[in-house]
PDB file of C-alpha atoms and ligand atoms in Angstrom:
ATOM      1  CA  UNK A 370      -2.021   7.707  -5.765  1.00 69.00           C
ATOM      2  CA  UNK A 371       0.828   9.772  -4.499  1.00 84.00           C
ATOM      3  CA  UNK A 372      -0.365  11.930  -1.372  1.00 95.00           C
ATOM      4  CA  UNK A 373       1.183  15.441  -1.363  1.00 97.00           C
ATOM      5  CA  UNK A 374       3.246  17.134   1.363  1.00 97.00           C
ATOM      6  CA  UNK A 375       0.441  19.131   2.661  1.00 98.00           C
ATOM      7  CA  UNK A 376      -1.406  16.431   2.830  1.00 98.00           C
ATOM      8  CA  UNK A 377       0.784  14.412   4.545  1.00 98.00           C
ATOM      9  CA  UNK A 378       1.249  17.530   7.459  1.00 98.00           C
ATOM     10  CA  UNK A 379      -1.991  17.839   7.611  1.00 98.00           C
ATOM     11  CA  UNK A 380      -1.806  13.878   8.620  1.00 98.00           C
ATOM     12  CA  UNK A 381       0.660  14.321  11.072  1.00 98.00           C
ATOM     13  CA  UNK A 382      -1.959  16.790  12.934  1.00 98.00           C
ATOM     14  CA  UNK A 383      -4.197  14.658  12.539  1.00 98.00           C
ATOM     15  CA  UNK A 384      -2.590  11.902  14.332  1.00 98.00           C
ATOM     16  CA  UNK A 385      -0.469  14.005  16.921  1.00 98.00           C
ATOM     17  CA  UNK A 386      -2.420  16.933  17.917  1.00 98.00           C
ATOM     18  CA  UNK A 387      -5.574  17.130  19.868  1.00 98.00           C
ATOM     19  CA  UNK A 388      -8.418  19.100  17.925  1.00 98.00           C
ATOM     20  CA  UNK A 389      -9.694  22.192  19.674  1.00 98.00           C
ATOM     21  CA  UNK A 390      -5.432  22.768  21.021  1.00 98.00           C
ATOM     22  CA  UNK A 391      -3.515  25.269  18.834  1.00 98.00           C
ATOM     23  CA  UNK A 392      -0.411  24.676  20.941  1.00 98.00           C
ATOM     24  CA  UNK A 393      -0.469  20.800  20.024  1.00 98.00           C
ATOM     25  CA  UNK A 394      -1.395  21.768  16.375  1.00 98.00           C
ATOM     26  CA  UNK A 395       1.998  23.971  16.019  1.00 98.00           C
ATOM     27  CA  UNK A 396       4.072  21.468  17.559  1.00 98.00           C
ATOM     28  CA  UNK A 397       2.845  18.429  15.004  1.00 98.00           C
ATOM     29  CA  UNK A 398       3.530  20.677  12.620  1.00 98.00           C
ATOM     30  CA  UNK A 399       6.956  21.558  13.674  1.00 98.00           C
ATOM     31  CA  UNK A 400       8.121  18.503  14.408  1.00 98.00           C
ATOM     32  CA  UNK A 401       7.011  17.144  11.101  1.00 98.00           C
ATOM     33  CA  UNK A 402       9.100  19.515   9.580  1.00 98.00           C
ATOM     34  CA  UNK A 403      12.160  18.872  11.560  1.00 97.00           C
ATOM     35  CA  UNK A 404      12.177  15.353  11.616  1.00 97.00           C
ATOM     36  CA  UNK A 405       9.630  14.433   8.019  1.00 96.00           C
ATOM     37  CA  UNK A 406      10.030  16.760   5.314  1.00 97.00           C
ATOM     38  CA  UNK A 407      10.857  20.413   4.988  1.00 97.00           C
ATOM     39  CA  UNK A 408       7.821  23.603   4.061  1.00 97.00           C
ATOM     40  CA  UNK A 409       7.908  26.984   4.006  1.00 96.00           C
ATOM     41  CA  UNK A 410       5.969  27.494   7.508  1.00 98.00           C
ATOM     42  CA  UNK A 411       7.390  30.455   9.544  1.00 98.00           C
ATOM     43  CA  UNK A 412       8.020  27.832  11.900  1.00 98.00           C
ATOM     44  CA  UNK A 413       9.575  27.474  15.158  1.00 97.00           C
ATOM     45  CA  UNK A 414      12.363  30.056  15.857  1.00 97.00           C
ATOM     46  CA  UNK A 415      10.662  32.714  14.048  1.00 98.00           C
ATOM     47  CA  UNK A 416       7.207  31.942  14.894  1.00 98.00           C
ATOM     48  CA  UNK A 417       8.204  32.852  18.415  1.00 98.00           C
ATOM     49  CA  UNK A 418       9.086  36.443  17.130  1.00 98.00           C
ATOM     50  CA  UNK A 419       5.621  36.503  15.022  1.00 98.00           C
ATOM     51  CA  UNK A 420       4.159  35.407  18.246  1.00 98.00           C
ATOM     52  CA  UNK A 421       5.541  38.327  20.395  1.00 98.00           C
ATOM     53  CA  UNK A 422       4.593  40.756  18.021  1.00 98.00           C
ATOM     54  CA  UNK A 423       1.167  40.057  17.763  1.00 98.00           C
ATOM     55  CA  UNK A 424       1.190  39.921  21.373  1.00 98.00           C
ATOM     56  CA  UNK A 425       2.261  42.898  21.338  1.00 98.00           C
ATOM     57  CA  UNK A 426       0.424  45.147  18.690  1.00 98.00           C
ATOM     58  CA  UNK A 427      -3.010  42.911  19.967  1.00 98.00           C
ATOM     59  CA  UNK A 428      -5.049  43.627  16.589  1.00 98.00           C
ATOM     60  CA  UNK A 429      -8.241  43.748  15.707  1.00 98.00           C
ATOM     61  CA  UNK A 430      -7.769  43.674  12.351  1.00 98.00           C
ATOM     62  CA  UNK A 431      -5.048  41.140  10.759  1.00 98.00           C
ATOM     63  CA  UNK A 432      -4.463  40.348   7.060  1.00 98.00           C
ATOM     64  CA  UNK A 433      -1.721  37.608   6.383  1.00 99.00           C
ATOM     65  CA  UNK A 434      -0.786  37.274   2.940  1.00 98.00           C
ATOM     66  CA  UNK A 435       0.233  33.694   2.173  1.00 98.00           C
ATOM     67  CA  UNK A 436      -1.799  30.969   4.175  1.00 98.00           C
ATOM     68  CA  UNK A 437      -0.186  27.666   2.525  1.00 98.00           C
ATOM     69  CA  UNK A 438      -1.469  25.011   5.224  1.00 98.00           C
ATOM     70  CA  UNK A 439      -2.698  27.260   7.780  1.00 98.00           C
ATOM     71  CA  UNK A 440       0.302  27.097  10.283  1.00 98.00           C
ATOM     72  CA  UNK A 441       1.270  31.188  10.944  1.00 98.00           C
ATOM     73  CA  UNK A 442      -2.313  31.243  10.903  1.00 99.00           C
ATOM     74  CA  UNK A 443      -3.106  29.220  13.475  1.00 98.00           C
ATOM     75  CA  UNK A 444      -0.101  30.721  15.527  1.00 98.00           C
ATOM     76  CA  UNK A 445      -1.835  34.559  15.119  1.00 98.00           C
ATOM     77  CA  UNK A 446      -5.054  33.607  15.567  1.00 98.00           C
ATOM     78  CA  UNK A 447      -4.298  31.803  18.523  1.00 98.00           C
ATOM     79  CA  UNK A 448      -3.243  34.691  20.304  1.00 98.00           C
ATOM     80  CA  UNK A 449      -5.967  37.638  19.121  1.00 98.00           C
ATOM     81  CA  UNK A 450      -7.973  38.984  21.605  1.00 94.00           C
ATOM     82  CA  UNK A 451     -11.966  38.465  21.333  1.00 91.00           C
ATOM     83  CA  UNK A 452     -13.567  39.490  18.604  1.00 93.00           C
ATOM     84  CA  UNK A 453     -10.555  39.994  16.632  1.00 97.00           C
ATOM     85  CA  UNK A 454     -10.982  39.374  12.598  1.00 95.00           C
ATOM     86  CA  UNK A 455      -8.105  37.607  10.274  1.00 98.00           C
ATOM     87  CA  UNK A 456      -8.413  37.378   7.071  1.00 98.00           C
ATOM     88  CA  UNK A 457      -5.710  35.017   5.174  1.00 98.00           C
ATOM     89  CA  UNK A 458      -4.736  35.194   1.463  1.00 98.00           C
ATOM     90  CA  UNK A 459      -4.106  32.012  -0.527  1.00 98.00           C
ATOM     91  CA  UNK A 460      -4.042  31.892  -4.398  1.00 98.00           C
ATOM     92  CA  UNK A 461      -3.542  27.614  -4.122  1.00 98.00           C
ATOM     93  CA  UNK A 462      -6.901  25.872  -3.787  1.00 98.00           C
ATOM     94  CA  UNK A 463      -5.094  22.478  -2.772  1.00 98.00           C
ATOM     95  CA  UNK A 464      -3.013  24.761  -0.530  1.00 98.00           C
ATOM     96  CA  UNK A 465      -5.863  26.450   0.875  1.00 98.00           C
ATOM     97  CA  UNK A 466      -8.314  23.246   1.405  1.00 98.00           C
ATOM     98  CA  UNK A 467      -5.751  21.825   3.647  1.00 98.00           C
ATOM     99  CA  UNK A 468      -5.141  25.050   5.439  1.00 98.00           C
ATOM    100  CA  UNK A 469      -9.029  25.227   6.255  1.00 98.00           C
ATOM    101  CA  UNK A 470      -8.496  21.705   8.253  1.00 98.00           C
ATOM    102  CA  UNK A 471      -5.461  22.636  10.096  1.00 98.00           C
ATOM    103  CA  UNK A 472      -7.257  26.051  11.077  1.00 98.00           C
ATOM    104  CA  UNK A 473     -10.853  23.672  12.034  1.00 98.00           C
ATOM    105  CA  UNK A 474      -8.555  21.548  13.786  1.00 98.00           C
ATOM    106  CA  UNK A 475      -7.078  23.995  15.748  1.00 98.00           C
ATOM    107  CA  UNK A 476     -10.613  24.831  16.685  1.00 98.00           C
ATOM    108  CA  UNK A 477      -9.648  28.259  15.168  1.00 98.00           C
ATOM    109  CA  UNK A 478     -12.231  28.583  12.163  1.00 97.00           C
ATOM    110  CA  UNK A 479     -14.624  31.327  14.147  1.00 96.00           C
ATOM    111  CA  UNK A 480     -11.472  33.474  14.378  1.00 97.00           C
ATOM    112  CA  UNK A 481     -10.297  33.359  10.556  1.00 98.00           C
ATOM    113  CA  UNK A 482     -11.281  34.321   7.077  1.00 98.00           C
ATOM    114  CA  UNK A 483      -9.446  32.450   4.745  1.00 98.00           C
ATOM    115  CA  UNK A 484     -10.051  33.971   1.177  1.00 98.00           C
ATOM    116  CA  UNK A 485      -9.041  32.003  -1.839  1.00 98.00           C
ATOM    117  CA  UNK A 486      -7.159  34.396  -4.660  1.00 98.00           C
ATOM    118  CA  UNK A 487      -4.554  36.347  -5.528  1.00 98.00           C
ATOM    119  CA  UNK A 488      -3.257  39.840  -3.503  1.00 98.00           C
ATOM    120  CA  UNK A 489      -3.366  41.875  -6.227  1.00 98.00           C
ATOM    121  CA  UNK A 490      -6.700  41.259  -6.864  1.00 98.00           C
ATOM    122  CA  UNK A 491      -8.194  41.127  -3.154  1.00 98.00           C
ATOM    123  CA  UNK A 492      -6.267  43.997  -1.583  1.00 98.00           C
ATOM    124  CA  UNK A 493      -8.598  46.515  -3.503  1.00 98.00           C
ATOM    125  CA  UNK A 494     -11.692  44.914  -2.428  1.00 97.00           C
ATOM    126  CA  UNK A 495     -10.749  44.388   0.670  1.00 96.00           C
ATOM    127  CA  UNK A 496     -12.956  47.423   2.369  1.00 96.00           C
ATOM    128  CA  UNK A 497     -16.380  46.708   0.371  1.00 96.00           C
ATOM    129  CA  UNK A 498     -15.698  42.454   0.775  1.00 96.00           C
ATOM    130  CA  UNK A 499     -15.095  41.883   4.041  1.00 96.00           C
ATOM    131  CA  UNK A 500     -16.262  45.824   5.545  1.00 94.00           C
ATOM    132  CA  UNK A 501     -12.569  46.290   6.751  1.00 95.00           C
ATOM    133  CA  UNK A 502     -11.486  49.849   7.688  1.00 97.00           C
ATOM    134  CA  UNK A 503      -7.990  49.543   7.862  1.00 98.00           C
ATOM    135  CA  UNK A 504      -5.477  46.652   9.044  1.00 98.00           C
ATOM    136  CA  UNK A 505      -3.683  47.029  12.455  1.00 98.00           C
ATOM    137  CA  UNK A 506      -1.296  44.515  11.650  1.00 98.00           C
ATOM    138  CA  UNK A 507      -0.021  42.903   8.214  1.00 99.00           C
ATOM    139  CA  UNK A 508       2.118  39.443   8.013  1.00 99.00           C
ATOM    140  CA  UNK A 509       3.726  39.402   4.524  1.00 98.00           C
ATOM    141  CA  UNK A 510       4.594  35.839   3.772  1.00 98.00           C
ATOM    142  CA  UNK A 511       3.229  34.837   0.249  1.00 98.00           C
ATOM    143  CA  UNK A 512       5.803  35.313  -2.871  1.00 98.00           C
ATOM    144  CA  UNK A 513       9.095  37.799  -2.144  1.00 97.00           C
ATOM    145  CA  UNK A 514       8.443  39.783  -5.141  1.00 98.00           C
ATOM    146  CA  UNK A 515       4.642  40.588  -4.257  1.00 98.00           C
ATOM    147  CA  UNK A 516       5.664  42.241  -0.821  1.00 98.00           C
ATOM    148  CA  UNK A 517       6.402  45.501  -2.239  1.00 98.00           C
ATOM    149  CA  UNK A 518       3.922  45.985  -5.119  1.00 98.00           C
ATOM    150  CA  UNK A 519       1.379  44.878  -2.435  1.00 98.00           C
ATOM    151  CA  UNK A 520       2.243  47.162   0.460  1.00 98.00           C
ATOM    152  CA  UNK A 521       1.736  49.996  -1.796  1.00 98.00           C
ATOM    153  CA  UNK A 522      -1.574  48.730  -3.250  1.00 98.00           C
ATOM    154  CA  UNK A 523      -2.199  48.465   0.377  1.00 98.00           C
ATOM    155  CA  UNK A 524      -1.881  52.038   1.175  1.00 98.00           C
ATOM    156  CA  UNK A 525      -3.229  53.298  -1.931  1.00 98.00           C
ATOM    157  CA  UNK A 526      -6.716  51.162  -1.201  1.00 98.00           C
ATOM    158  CA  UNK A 527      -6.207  53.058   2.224  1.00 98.00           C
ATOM    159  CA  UNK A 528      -5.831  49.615   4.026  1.00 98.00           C
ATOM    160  CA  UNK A 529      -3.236  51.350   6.400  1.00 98.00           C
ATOM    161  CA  UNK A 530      -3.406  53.768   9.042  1.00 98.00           C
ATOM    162  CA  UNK A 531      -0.658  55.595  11.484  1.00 98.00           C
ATOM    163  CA  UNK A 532       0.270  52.575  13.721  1.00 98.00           C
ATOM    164  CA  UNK A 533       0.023  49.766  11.299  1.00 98.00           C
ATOM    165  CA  UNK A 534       2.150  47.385  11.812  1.00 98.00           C
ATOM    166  CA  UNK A 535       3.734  45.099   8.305  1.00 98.00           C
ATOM    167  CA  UNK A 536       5.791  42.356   9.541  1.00 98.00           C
ATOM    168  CA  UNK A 537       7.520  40.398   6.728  1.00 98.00           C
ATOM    169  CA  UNK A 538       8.778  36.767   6.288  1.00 98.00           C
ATOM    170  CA  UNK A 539      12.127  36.189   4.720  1.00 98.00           C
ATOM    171  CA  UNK A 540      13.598  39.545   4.098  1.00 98.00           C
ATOM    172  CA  UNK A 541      17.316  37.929   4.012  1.00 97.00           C
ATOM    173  CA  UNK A 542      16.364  34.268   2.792  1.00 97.00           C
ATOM    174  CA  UNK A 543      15.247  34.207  -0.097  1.00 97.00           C
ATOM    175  CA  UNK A 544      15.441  37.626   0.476  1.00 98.00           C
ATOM    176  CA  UNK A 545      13.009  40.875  -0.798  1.00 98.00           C
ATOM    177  CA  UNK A 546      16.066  43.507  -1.451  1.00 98.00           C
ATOM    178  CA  UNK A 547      13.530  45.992  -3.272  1.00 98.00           C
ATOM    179  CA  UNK A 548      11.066  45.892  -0.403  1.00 98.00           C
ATOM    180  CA  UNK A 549      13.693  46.379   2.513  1.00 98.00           C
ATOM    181  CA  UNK A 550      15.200  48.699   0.478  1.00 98.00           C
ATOM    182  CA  UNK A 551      11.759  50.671   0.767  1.00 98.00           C
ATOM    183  CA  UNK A 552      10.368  50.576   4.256  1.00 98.00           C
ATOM    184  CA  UNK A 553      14.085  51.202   5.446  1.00 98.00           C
ATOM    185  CA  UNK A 554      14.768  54.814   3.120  1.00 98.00           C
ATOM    186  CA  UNK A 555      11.021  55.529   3.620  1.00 98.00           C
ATOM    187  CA  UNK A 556       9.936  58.340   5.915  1.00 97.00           C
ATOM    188  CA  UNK A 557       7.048  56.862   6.332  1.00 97.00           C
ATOM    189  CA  UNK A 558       8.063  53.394   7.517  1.00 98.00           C
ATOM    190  CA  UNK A 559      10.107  53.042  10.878  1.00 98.00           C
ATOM    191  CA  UNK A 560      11.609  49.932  10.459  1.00 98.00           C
ATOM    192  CA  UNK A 561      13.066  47.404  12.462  1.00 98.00           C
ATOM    193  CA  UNK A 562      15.012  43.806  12.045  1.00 98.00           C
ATOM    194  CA  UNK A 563      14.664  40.585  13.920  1.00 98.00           C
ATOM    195  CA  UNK A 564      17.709  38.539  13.037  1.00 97.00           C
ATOM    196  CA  UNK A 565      16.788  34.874  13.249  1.00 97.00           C
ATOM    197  CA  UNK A 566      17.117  31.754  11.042  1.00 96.00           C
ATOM    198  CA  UNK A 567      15.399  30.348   8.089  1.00 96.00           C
ATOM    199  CA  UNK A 568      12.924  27.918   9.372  1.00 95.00           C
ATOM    200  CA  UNK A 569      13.990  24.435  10.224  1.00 96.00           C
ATOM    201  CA  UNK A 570      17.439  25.395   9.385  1.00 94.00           C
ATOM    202  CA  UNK A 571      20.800  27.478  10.447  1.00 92.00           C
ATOM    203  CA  UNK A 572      20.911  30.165   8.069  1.00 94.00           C
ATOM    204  CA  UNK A 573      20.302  33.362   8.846  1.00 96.00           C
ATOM    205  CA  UNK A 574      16.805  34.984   7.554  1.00 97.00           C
ATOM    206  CA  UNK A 575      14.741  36.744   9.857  1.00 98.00           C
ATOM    207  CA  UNK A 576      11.778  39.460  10.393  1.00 98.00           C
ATOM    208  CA  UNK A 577      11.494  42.902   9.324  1.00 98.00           C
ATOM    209  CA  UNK A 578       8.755  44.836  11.675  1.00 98.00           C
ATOM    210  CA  UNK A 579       7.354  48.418   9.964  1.00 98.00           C
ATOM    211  CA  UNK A 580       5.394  50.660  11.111  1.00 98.00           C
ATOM    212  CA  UNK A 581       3.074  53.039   8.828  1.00 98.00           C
ATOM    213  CA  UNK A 582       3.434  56.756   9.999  1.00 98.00           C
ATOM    214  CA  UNK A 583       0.878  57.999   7.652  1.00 92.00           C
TER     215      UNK A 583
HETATM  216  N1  SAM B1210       2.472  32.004   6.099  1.00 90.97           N
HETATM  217  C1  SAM B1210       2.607  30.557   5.941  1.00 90.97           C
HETATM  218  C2  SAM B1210       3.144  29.981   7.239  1.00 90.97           C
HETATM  219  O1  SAM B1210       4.090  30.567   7.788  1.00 90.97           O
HETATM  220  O2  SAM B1210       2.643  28.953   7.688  1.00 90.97           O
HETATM  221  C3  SAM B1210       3.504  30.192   4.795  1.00 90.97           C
HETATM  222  C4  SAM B1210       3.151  30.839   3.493  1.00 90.97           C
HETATM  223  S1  SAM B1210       4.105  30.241   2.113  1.00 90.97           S
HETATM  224  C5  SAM B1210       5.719  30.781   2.463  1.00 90.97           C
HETATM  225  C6  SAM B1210       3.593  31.324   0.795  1.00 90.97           C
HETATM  226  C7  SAM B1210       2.191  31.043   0.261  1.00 90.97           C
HETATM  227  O3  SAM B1210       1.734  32.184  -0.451  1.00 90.97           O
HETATM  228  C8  SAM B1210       2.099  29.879  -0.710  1.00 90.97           C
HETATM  229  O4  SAM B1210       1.158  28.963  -0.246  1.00 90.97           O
HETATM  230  C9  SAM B1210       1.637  30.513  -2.038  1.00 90.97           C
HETATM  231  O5  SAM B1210       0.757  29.687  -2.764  1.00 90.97           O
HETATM  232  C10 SAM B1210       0.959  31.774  -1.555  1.00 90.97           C
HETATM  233  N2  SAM B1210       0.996  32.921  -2.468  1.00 90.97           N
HETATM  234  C11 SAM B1210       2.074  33.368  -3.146  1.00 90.97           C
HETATM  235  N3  SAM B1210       1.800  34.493  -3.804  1.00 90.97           N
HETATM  236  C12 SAM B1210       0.497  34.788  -3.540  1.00 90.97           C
HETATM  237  C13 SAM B1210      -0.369  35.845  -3.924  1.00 90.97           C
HETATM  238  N4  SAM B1210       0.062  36.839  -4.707  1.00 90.97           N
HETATM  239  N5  SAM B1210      -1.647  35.828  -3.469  1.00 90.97           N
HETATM  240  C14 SAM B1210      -2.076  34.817  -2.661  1.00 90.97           C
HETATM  241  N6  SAM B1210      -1.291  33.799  -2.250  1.00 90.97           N
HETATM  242  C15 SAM B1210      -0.024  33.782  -2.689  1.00 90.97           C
HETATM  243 MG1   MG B1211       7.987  32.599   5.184  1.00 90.97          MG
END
C-alpha cells in the first residue's frame, strides 16, 4: 500500500532524530522538507520568528490551531517554561495520529494537549474542557479562512485577555486579507508584521503578531 507524506516525515524522524531531542526532531523534519517532499510546516525561516516570540511572551497558556504532524508544536512546546499547558487543534485524525508520535518522540507529550476536532466547535468549550481561563498566546495556522471567524469566537467565549498575544501563519501566502484587514483597523489589536518567506521556499509570506487590548 501507498504510505502517505506524513507518514513518510514521521519516518524520517524516526530514522534521523534521537527520541527525547526536540532540536534533532525539527531538523529531520526540515530537512525532509527541503531535500524529500514539500508540507505546510511553519518550518525553518519562520519557525525561528515563532520561536522568538514565544520566547518572548513565555506563556502559560498556548492554543495552536492547526497541529498537522506536530512540527510548530514541538517547536512551542519546546521552549515553554514549567508547567506551561498547550493545547493543539486538529480536525484530521490521520493528521493528528502522526502528530501524537512526532510530539512522543520529541519526548514532548507531558507538555501538550492535542485535541482532535474542529475550531469552531472546541473554541466554546474550551473553558469547561480543558479548565482554561484565558490564552496568553494564540498560533493561528489551520485553514486561512477560519482565522478570523475564530479569533472572534475566541473573544466572545472570553478566551482572550489584555496582553494576549495571536500570532498568525501565512497572512501574505496564501494570504488571510479579511483577517489582516481586521487586527490592523482594529482598536483593539496592535498589530505587527514579520516579513519572511513561505516555508521551504523564496516567496515572501510571513507573521502577523497581535496583541488583544481588551
Ligand atoms: N501548525 C503546523 C506546523 O506549522 O507544523 C501546520 C498546520 S497546517 C498548515 C494546517 C492544519 O490545520 C491541517 O492539518 C488541517 O487539517 C488543520 N485544520 C484546518 N482547519 C481546521 C479547523 N477548523 N479545525 C481544526 N484543524 C483544522
Ligand atoms: Mg502555516
Amino acid at each position: 500500500t501507498q504510505s502517505t507524506r506524513p507518514q513518510r516525515l514521521l519516518g524520517a524522524v524516526q530514522k534521523n532524530a534521537t527520541r527525547g531531542d526536540p532540536r534533532s526532531v525539527v531538523k529531520a523534519i526540515d530537512h525532509f522538507c527541503r531535500n524529500q517532499e514539500w508540507a505546510m510546516n511553519v518550518g525553518d525561516e519562520k519557525g525561528c520568528i515563532l520561536d522568538s516570540v514565544v520566547s518572548e511572551v513565555n506563556p502559560a497558556t498556548v492554543l495552536e490551531l492547526g497541529t498537522y504532524c506536530g512540527y510548530s508544536t514541538v517547536r512551542i512546546a519546546s521552549l515553554l517554561p514549567p508547567h506551561a499547558k498547550l493545547i493543539t487543534l486538529e480536525f484530521n485524525p490521520d493528521f493528528a495520529a502522526i502528530a501524537r508520535q512526532v510530539i512522543a518522540w520529541a519526548g514532548l507529550e507531558h507538555k501538550v494537549q492535542l485535541v482532535e476536532g474542529a475550531s469552531g466547535d472546541w473554541i466554546p468549550k474550551m473553558k469547561e474542557q480543558f479548565g482554561v481561563e484565558t490564552f496568553d498566546l494564540v498560533f493561528l495556522d489551520h485553514w486561512k479562512d477560519r482565522y478570523l471567524p475564530d479569533t472572534h469566537l475566541m473573544e466572545e467565549c472570553g478566551l482572550l485577555r489584555k496582553g494576549s498575544v495571536l500570532l498568525a501563519d501565512n497572512v501574505i501566502c496564501p494570504g488571510t486579507p479579511d483577517y489582516l484587514e481586521f487586527v490592523r483597523s482594529s482598536p483593539r489589536y496592535k498589530s505587527q508584521y514579520f516579513k519572511s518567506h513561505l516555508e521551504y521556499t523564496k516567496v515572501e509570506d510571513g507573521l502577523e503578531k497581535s496583541v488583544f487590548l481588551g
